[in-house]
Structures are given as C-alpha cells and as structure tokens.
Coordinates of C-alpha atoms and ligand atoms in Angstrom, one line a residue:
X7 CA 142.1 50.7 65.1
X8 CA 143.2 48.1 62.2
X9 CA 146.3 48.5 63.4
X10 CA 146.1 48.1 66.5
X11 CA 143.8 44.8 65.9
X12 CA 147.0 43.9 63.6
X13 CA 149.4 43.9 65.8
X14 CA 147.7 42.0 68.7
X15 CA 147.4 39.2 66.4
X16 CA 151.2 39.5 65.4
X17 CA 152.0 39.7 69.1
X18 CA 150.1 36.3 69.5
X19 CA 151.8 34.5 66.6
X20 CA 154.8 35.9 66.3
X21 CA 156.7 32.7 67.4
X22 CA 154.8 30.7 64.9
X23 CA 154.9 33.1 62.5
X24 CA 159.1 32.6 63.0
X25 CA 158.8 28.8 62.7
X26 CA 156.8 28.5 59.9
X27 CA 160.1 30.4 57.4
X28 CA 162.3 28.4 59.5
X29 CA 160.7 25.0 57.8
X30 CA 160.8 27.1 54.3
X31 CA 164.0 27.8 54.8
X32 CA 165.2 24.7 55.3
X33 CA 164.3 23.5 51.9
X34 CA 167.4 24.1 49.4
X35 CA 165.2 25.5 46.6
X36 CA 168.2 26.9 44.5
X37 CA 167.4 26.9 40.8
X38 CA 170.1 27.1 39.3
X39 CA 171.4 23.7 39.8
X40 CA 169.5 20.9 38.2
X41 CA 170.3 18.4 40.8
X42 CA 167.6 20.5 43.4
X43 CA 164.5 19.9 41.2
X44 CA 162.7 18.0 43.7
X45 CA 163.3 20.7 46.4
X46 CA 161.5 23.3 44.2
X47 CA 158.9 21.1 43.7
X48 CA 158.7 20.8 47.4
X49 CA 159.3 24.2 47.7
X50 CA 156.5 24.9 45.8
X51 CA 153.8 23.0 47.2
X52 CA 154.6 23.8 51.0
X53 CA 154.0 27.2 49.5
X54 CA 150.7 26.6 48.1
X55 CA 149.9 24.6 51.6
X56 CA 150.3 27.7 53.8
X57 CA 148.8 29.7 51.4
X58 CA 145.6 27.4 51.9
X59 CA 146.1 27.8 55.2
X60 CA 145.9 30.9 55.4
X61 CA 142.8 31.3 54.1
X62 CA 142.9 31.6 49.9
X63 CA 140.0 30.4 47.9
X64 CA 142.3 28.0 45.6
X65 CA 145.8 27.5 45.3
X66 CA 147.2 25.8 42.6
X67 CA 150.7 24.5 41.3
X68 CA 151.0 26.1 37.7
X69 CA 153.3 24.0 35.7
X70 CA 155.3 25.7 33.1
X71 CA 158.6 25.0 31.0
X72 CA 160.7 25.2 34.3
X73 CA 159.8 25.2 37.7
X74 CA 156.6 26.3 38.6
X75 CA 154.6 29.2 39.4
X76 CA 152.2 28.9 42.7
X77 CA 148.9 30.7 42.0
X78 CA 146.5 31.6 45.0
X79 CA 143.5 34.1 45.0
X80 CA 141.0 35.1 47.9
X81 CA 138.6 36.8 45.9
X82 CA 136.4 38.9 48.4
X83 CA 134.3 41.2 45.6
X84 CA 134.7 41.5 42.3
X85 CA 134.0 45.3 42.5
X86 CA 136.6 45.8 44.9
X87 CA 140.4 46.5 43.9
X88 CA 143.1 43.6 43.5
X89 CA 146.3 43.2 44.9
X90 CA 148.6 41.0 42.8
X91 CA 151.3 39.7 44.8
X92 CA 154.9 38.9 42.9
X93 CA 157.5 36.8 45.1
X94 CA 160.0 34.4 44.7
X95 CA 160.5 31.0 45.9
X96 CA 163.5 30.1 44.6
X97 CA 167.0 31.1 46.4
X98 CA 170.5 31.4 44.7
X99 CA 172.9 29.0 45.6
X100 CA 175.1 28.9 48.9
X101 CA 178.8 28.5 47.5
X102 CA 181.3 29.1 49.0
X103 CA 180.2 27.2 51.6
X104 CA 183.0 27.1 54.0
X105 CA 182.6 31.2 54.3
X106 CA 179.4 30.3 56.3
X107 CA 179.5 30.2 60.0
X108 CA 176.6 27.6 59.8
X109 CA 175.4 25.8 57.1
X110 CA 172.8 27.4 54.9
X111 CA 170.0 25.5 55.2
X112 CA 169.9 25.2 58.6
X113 CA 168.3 28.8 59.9
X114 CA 169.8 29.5 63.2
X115 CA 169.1 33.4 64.8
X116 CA 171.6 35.4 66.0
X117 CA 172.1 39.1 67.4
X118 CA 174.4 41.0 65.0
X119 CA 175.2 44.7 65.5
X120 CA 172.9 45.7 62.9
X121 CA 169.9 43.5 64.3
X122 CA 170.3 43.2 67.9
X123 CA 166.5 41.6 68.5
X124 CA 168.5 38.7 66.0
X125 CA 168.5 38.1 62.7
X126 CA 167.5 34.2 60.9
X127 CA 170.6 33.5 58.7
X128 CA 169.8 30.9 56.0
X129 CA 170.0 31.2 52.3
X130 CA 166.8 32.9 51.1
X131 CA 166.1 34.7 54.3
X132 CA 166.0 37.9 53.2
X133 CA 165.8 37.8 49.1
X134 CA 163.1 35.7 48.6
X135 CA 161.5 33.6 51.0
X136 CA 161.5 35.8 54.2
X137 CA 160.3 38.9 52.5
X138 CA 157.7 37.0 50.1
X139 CA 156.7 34.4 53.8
X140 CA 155.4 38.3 55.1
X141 CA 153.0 38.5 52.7
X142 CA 151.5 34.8 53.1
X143 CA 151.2 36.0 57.2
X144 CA 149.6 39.6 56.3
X145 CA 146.9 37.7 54.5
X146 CA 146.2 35.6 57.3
X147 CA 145.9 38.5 59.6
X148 CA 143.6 40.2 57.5
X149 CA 141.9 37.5 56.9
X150 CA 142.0 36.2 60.8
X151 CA 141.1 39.7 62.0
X152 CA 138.4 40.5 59.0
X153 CA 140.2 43.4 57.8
X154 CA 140.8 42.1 54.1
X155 CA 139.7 45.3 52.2
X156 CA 140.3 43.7 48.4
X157 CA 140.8 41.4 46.3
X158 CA 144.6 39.2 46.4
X159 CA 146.3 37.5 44.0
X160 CA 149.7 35.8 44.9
X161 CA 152.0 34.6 42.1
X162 CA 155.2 33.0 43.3
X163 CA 157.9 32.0 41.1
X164 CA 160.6 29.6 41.2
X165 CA 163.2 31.2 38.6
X166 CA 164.0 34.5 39.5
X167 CA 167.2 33.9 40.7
X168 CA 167.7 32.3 36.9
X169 CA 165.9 35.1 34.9
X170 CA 162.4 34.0 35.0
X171 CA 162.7 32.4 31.9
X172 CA 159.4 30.8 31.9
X173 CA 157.5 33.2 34.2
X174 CA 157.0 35.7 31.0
X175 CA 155.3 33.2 28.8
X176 CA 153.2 32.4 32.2
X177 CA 152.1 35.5 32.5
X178 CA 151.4 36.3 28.2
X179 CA 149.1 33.0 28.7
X180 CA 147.5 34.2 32.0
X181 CA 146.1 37.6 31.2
X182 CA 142.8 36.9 32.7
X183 CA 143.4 35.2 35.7
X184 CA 146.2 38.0 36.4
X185 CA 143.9 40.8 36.3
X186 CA 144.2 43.4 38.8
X187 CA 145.1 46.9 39.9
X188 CA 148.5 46.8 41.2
X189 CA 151.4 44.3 42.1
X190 CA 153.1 44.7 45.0
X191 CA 156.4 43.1 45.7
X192 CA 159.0 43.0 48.6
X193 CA 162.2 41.6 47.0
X194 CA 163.9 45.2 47.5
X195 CA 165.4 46.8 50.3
X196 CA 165.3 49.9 53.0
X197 CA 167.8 52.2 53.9
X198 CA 167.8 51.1 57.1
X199 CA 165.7 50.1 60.1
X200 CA 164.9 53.4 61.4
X201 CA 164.7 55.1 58.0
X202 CA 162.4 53.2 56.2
X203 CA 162.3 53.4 52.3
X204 CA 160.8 52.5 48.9
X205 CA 162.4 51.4 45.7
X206 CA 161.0 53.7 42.8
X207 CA 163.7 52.1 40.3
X208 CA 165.6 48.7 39.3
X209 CA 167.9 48.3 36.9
X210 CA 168.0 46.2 33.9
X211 CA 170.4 43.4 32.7
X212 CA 172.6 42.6 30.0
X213 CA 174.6 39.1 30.8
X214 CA 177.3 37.7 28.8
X215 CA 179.3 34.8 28.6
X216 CA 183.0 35.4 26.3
X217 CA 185.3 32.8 25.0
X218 CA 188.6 33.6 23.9
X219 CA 190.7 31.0 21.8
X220 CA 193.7 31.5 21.3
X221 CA 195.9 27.8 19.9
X222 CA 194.3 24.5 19.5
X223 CA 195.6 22.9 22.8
X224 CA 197.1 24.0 25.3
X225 CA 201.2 24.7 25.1
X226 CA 204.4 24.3 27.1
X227 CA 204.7 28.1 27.9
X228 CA 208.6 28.2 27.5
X229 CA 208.6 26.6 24.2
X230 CA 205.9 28.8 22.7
X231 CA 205.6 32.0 25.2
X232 CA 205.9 34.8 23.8
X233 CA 205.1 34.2 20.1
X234 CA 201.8 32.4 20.4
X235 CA 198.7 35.0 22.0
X236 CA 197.5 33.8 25.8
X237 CA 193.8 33.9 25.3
X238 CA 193.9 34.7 29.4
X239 CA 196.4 38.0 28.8
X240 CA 194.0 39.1 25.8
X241 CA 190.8 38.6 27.6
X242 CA 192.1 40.7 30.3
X243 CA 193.0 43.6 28.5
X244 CA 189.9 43.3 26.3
X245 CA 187.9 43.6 29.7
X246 CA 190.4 46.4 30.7
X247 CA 190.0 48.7 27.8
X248 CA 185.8 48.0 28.5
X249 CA 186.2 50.9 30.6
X250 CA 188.3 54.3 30.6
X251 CA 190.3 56.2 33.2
X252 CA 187.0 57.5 34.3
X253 CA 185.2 54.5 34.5
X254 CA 183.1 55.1 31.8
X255 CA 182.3 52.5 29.3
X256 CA 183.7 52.5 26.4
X257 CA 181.5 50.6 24.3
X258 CA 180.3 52.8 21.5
X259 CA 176.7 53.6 21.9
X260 CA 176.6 52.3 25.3
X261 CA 175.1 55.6 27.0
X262 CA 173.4 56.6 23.7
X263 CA 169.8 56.3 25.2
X264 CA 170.7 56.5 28.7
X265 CA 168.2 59.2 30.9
X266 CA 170.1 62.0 32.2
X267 CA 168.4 63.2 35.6
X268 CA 168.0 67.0 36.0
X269 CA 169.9 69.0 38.6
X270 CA 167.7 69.1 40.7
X271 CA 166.4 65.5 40.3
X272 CA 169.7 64.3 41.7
X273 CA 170.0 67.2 44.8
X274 CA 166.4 65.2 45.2
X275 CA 168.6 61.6 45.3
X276 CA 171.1 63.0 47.2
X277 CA 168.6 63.9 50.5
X278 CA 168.6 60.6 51.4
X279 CA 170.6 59.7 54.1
X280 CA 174.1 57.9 53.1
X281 CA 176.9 57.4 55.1
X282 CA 180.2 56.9 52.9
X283 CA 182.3 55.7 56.0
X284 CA 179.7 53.1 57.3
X285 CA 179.7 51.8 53.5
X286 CA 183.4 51.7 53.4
X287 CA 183.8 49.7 57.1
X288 CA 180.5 47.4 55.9
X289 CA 182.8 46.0 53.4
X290 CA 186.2 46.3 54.5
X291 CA 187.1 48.8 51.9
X292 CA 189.5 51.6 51.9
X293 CA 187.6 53.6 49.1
X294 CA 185.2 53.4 46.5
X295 CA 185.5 53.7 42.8
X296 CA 183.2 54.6 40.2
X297 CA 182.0 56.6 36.9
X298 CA 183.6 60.2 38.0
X299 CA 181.3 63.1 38.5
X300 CA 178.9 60.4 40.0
X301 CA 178.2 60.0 43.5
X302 CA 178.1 56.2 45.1
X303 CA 174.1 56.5 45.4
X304 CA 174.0 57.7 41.9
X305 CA 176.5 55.0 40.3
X306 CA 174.2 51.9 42.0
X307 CA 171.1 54.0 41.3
X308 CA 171.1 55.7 38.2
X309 CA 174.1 54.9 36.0
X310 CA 174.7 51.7 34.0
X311 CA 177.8 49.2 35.2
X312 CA 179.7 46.6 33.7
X313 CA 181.2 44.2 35.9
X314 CA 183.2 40.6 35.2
X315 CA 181.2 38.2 37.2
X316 CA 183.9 34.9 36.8
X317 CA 186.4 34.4 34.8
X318 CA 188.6 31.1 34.0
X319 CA 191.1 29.3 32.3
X320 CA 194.6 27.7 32.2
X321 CA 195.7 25.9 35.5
X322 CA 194.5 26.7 39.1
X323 CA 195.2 23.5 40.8
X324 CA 198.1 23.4 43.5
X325 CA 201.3 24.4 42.5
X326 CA 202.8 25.6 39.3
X327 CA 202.3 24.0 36.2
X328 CA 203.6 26.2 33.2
X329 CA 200.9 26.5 30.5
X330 CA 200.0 28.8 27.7
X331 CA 196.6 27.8 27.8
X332 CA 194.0 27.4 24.5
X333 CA 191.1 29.4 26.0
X334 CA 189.6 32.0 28.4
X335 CA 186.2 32.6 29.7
X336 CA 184.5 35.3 31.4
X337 CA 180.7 36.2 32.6
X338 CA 180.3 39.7 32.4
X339 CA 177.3 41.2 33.2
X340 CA 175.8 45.1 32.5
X341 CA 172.9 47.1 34.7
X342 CA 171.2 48.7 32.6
X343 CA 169.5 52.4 33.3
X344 CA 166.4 53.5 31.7
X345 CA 165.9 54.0 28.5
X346 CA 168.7 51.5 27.6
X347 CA 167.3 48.0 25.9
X348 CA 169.0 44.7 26.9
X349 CA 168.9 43.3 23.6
X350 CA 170.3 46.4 21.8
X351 CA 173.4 46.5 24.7
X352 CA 173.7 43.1 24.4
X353 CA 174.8 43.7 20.4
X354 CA 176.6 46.5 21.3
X355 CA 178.7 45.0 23.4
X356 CA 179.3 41.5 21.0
X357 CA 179.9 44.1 18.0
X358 CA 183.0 45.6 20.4
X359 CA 183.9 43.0 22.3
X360 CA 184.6 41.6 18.2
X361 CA 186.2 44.4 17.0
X362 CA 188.8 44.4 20.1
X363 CA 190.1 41.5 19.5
X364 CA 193.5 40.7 18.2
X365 CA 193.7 38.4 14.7
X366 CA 196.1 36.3 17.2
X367 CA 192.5 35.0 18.9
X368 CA 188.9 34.0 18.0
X369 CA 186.5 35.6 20.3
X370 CA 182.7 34.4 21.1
X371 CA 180.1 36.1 22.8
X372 CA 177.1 34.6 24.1
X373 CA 174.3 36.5 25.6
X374 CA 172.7 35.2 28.6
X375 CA 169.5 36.5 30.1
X376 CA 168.4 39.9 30.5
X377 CA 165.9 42.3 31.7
X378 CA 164.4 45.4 31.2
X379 CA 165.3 48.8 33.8
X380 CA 162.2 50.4 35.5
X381 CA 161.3 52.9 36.9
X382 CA 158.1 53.4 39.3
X383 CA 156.1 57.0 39.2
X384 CA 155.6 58.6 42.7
X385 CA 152.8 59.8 42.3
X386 CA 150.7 56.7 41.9
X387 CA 147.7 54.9 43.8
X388 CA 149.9 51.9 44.8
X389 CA 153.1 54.4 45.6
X390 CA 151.2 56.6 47.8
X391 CA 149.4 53.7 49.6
X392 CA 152.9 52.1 50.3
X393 CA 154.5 55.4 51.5
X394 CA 151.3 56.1 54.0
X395 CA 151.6 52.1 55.1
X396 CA 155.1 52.8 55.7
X397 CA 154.5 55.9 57.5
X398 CA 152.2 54.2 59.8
X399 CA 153.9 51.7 60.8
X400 CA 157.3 53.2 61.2
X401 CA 156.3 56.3 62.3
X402 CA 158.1 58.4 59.4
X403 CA 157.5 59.3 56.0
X404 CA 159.7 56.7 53.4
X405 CA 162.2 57.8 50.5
X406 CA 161.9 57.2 47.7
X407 CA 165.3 55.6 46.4
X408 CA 166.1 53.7 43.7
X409 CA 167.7 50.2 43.7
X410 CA 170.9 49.1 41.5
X411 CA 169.4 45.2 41.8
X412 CA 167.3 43.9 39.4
X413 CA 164.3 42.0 38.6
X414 CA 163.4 41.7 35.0
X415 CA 159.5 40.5 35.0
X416 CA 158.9 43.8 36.9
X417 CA 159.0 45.4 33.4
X418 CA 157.1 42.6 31.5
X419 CA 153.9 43.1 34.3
X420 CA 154.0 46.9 32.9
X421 CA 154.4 45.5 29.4
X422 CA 152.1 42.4 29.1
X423 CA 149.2 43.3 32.1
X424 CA 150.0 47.4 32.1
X425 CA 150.4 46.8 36.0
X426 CA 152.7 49.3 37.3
X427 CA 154.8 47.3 40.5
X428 CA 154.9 49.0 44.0
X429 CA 158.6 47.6 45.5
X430 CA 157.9 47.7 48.9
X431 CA 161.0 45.8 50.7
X432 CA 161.9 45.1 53.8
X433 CA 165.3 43.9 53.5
X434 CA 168.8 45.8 54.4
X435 CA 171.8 45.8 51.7
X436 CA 173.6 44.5 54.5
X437 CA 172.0 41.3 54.7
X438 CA 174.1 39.5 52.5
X439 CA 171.8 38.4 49.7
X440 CA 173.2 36.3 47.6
X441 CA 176.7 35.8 49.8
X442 CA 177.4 33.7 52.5
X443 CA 175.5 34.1 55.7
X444 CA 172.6 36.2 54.6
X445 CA 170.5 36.6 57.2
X446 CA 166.7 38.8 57.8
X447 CA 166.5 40.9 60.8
X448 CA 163.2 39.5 62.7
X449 CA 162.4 43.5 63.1
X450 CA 162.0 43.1 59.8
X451 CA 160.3 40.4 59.2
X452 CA 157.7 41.4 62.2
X453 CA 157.3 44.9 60.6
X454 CA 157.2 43.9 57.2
X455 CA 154.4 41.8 58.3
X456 CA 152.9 44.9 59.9
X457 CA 153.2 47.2 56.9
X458 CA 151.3 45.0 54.6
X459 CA 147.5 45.1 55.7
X460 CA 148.1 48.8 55.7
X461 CA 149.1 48.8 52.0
X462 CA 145.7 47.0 51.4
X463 CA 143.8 49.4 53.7
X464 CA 145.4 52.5 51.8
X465 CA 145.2 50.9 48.6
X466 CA 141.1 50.0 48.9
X467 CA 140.6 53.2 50.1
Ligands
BES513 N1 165.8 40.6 45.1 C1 166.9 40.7 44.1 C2 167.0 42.0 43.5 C3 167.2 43.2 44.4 C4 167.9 43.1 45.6 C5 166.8 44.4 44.0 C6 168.1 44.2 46.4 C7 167.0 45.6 44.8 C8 167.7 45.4 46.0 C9 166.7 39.6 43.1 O1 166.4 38.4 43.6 C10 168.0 39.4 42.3 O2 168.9 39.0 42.9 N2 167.9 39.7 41.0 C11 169.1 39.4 40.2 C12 168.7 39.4 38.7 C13 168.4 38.0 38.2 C14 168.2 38.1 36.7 C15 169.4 37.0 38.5 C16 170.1 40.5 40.3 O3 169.8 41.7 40.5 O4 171.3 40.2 40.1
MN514 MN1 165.0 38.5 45.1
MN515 MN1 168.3 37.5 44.3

C-alpha cells in the first residue's frame, strides 16, 4: 500500500524530480582543482536548500579543513531507528574534454542502447550527485506521503573524489550528532537493470606518486645515450617487473594478509550473472588479462591490483626533439582486498620500489591517499532490509556482489561510529563514471528513488 502511495507521488513529480539534478548538475563541483572552490561552496548550499525543502528539521553547512560537509536531520522519535545517509557532492573532473559529445556540465538526455527511456549525461550523474539527489527525493516522498518510519540523518561530502581527507576528522569530532543504526549509501552499482544487485564489498587503496632521477638536466641523447641511465627506460621496467608472468605482484609481502575465499565462497561469486563477451564489446577489447587462476569477477572483486594511473617525462610536444631526459614520474595506485592495510602496502611497496632501482638513478616514493577495504555481512538488519527493498521494487531477489571501486570513509564509519554501511546503488558499470560522457539511466534514477522508502520501511520494521 506504501508502495503504491510512493509511486503515485513519483508519477506526479517525476518531471520535477528530473529538473531539480539537472540544476545540480550543472554546477562544476570538481574537487580536485582549486580553481572550482566557489562551485563547491555553491554546490554545497543548493544541497542544504533542497534538503530544507524537502522537509528536514535543520540543515547546516559544516565547515571543515576543505570543503564542507552538508548536515541535515528530520528527527521523527528519538525511540525510533536512524538512517544515516553518506553521499557525495563533489564530482571528478571532466578531462579530456573533447572525448565528450556535449559538454559536461550541460546535462542533456539521450536514449542509449543500454537505457532506451534515456539517460542524463553530465559529469556527476551517476557517481555522486544523481545517486545521492535519490535520496533527497525519497525523503520528500516519505515525508509528502507521511510514510517516514525513522529517524534520517544525511551527511554529504564534498571530497570523496579527493580521499575525504577532512571528512574523517568530521566525523571523530561528530560522534554525537552522527549517532544512529545504519548508513546507507548509493555510490555503488547494479549488475544491470533487470538484475538488480547489492555491493557487500569495496576495496581499499594504496596511491603512490614515484620520481625517478636519473642526471641533473636533461641531455642531448646522441652525445650521452647509452652510457648515462634514462630515468623513463628505468621507470618502465621497474613498473614491469611490479608484476610476473602471471600477473601477480611481485612485491614481497604484498598478498601476505590477503583473505583467501573458500571454494565454495567463490562457486557462491560465480552465480551471478556475467557475460564475458558483452564485457569485451563494452570496451572494445579483444580479451581480458588478469592474476591467472582468477576469474574477471574475482580479479575486480576479490584480488588486489596494481595499476600505473599517469606517467610523464622527457618531451611530448609535436615533433621529435632528441632528449635523454633528467626525470620520470608515475601515479600508481593498488586496490586493496581485505585484510591488507593501506599504510603497511604503502611501505611495502616504497621498500621495493627502493630496492629495484639501479645505482644509475635516485628513486622517490610518495604516498598519496588511501583507504581501508570492507566488506559488508549478509546477514545484517540494514542488508536484509536493502535486499527486501530491492525485491520489492524490482520484483526479484538482489546479489550480493562485491565491488572493485572504492570509498575509504566506508571503513572509518565502522571504525569511528561502529556503523556497519548498506551500499545500495543504483548505477551501472557502464555509465562511465569518471570518463567522458557519463550518463544515469532515468530508470534508474526513478527506481532508485522508488527503492529507498522501502529500505526505511524494512529497516523500522
Ligand atoms: N563511487 C565511486 C566508487 C565506486 C564506483 C564503487 C563504482 C563501486 C562501484 C567513488 O566515487 C570513487 O570513485 N572512489 C574512488 C576512490 C577515491 C579515493 C578517489 C575510486 O574508487 O577510485
Ligand atoms: Mn562516488
Ligand atoms: Mn568517483
């Protein structure tokens, strides 16, 4: 019955409901670039309007040492449970822009094969702003229709896409205010649109910057090549020999602490449905690669990765210019599986990355953020609420899967308020996140909208 008075007043607003990302979406709220401060500020407190609007009790604009967090609560019994919601405002940036078939802040919709009732294609659509905009319109329909069964907290970010530097120390300082019985988050994705799933895992994150010098300045590569190391020729064959023949990595220790999944914990995995050749034609591949005796699902799922992110140096304007260049740089990042620790991988990999490298160079290694793998039980409250949500409003029973992205406060909330994290998303892997033209399917933007009052309802139960 819920339901059903649910999706009448979704029906009614839908339009609206559409508009109202569009305007978020136009905002360029991309933290990591200095130059968009006032946009997250902007960002920020169109946030905390809607969330007013809505219906919450207060809303406030917590300032912190970066950008801030927006804080809203509708408090409807203190005897009653409390939803915490986790979302992100902030979006990564749009580069390379000239691989986008319109511009990125500028949401236009558009059928794709994938999402023929259209899709809104803007940066931020589907990883944050779309997914987290679904919970600021469930909580108006509950509160609209009177079916609001608990308490809510929302707690929206703006550094995410950065490594919530700031949001950790928020949170340590906010104990109180953050009470509550469960956070639930949709920053994740679903298999696909007709077999709905939930995340029971993210992975952690080790990410490194190296520098590789080699002479003082850079040389005339005729009159030295040969005798004097190329920083760029070292630096690729110390990020060659990172891995073996098998793709596994070579740093010592690196799987030391690493949880091996039973037999039948993986024939479990490997129910869900995959299709190798649609993966392959998504991304115009003619295989895949990967740690052997590993299965694609299980190397994005359950193994750890190391992957070169960028990597620069000597001369890449027009032309030839010959140059043995003084240094070489490369971001290289590492997903991290339970029960691996970012700050012990991160001094595992500086110890080898050291001992690699030739007398001929000086090597530096400087670790960047990181974050912490989880993994979410089953068997939970908050899970089982969000698998019966699901089931209601798809009509079938979700998987449980688990994710290869990460998002590192999602083990801080377990550490800091003992919250466990339900990672109900909406989004598909095809959607581009973080890539030119990501788009949200409005399917699933409608139904994520859908889905959410039946968390709460299963959740208060
Ligand atoms: N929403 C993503 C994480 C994600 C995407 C998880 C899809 C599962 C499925 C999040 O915004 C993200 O991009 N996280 C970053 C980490 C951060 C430290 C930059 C990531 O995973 O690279
Ligand atoms: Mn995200
Ligand atoms: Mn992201």
């Amino acid at each position: 019955m819920e339901h059903q008075l649910i999706k009448n007043y979704l029906s009614i607003h839908k339009e609206r409901f559409l508009n109202e990302l569009t305007e978020l979406l136009k905002i360029p709220s991309i933290s990591a670039k200095p130059e968009h401060k006032n946009d997250m500020q902007k960002t920020a407190e169109a946030v905390k309007q809607r969330l007013i609007e809505a219906g919450v009790d207060k809303a406030e604009i917590c300032q912190t040492k970066g950008y801030p967090v927006v804080y809203a609560e509708k408090i409807i019994d203190p005897n009653k449970p409390t939803v915490v919601v986790y979302g992100h405002y902030d979006v990564q940036p749009a580069e390379p822009l000239d691989l986008w078939d319109s511009p990125p802040f500028e949401p236009v919709i558009k059928k794709t094969d994938i999402h023929p009732e259209g899709a809104i294609f803007a940066r931020g659509s589907c990883d944050d702003k779309g997914q987290m905009y679904m919970h600021v319109k469930a909580f108006e329909i509950m509160m609209k229709t009177n079916t609001l069964p608990c308490n809510v907290k929302f707690m929206i970010e703006g550094e995410e896409e950065v490594g919530s530097p700031s949001l950790g120390h928020w949170i340590i300082e906010n104990k109180e205010k953050l009470k509550g019985d469960i956070i639930l988050i949709s920053d994740t994705s679903v298999i696909a649109n007709d077999t709905p799933s939930i995340d029971c895992g993210l992975r952690g994150l080790a990410y490194m910057e190296v520098e590789v010098t080699g002479p003082n300045r850079d040389l005339h590569s005729g009159v030295y090549g040969g005798a004097v190391a190329n920083p760029i020729n070292v630096l690729c064959k110390m990020i060659a020999s990172c891995h073996d023949e098998n793709n596994h990595i070579t740093i010592p220790g690196f799987y030391d602490k690493v949880q091996t999944l039973s037999t039948a914990e993986r024939n479990e995995m490997a129910k869900a449905p995959f299709d190798i050749n649609e993966f392959k034609k998504d991304l115009g591949i003619n295989d895949v690669q990967g740690e052997k005796d590993f299965t694609t699902n299980e190397r994005t799922g359950i193994r750890p990765t190391l992957d070169v992110n960028g990597i620069w140096g000597g001369y890449i304007g027009e032309g030839a210019k010959t140059v043995l260049p003084s240094k070489a740089f490369a971001k290289i990042s590492m997903r991290l599986v339970p029960n691996q620790n970012s700050d012990e991988i991160s001094k595992l990999f500086q110890s080898y990355f050291e001992s690699i490298a030739p007398a001929s160079v000086v090597v530096k290694v400087k670790p960047h953020h990181g974050g912490e793998p989880v993994v979410v039980p089953t068997n939970s409250k908050g899970f089982q609420a969000a698998s019966n949500a699901m089931q209601d409003a798809y009509g079938k029973k979700p998987i449980p899967t688990r994710g290869g992205g990460s998002i590192p406060i999602v083990a801080l909330f377990k550490k800091e308020l003992g919250l466990d994290s339900i990672l109900m998303g909406f989004g598909l892997d095809s959607d581009a996140l973080h890539s030119p033209n990501e788009h949200y399917g409005l399917f699933n933007y409608y139904k994520g909208i859908e889905t959410i009052p039946l968390f709460y309802k299963y959740f208060a139960q």
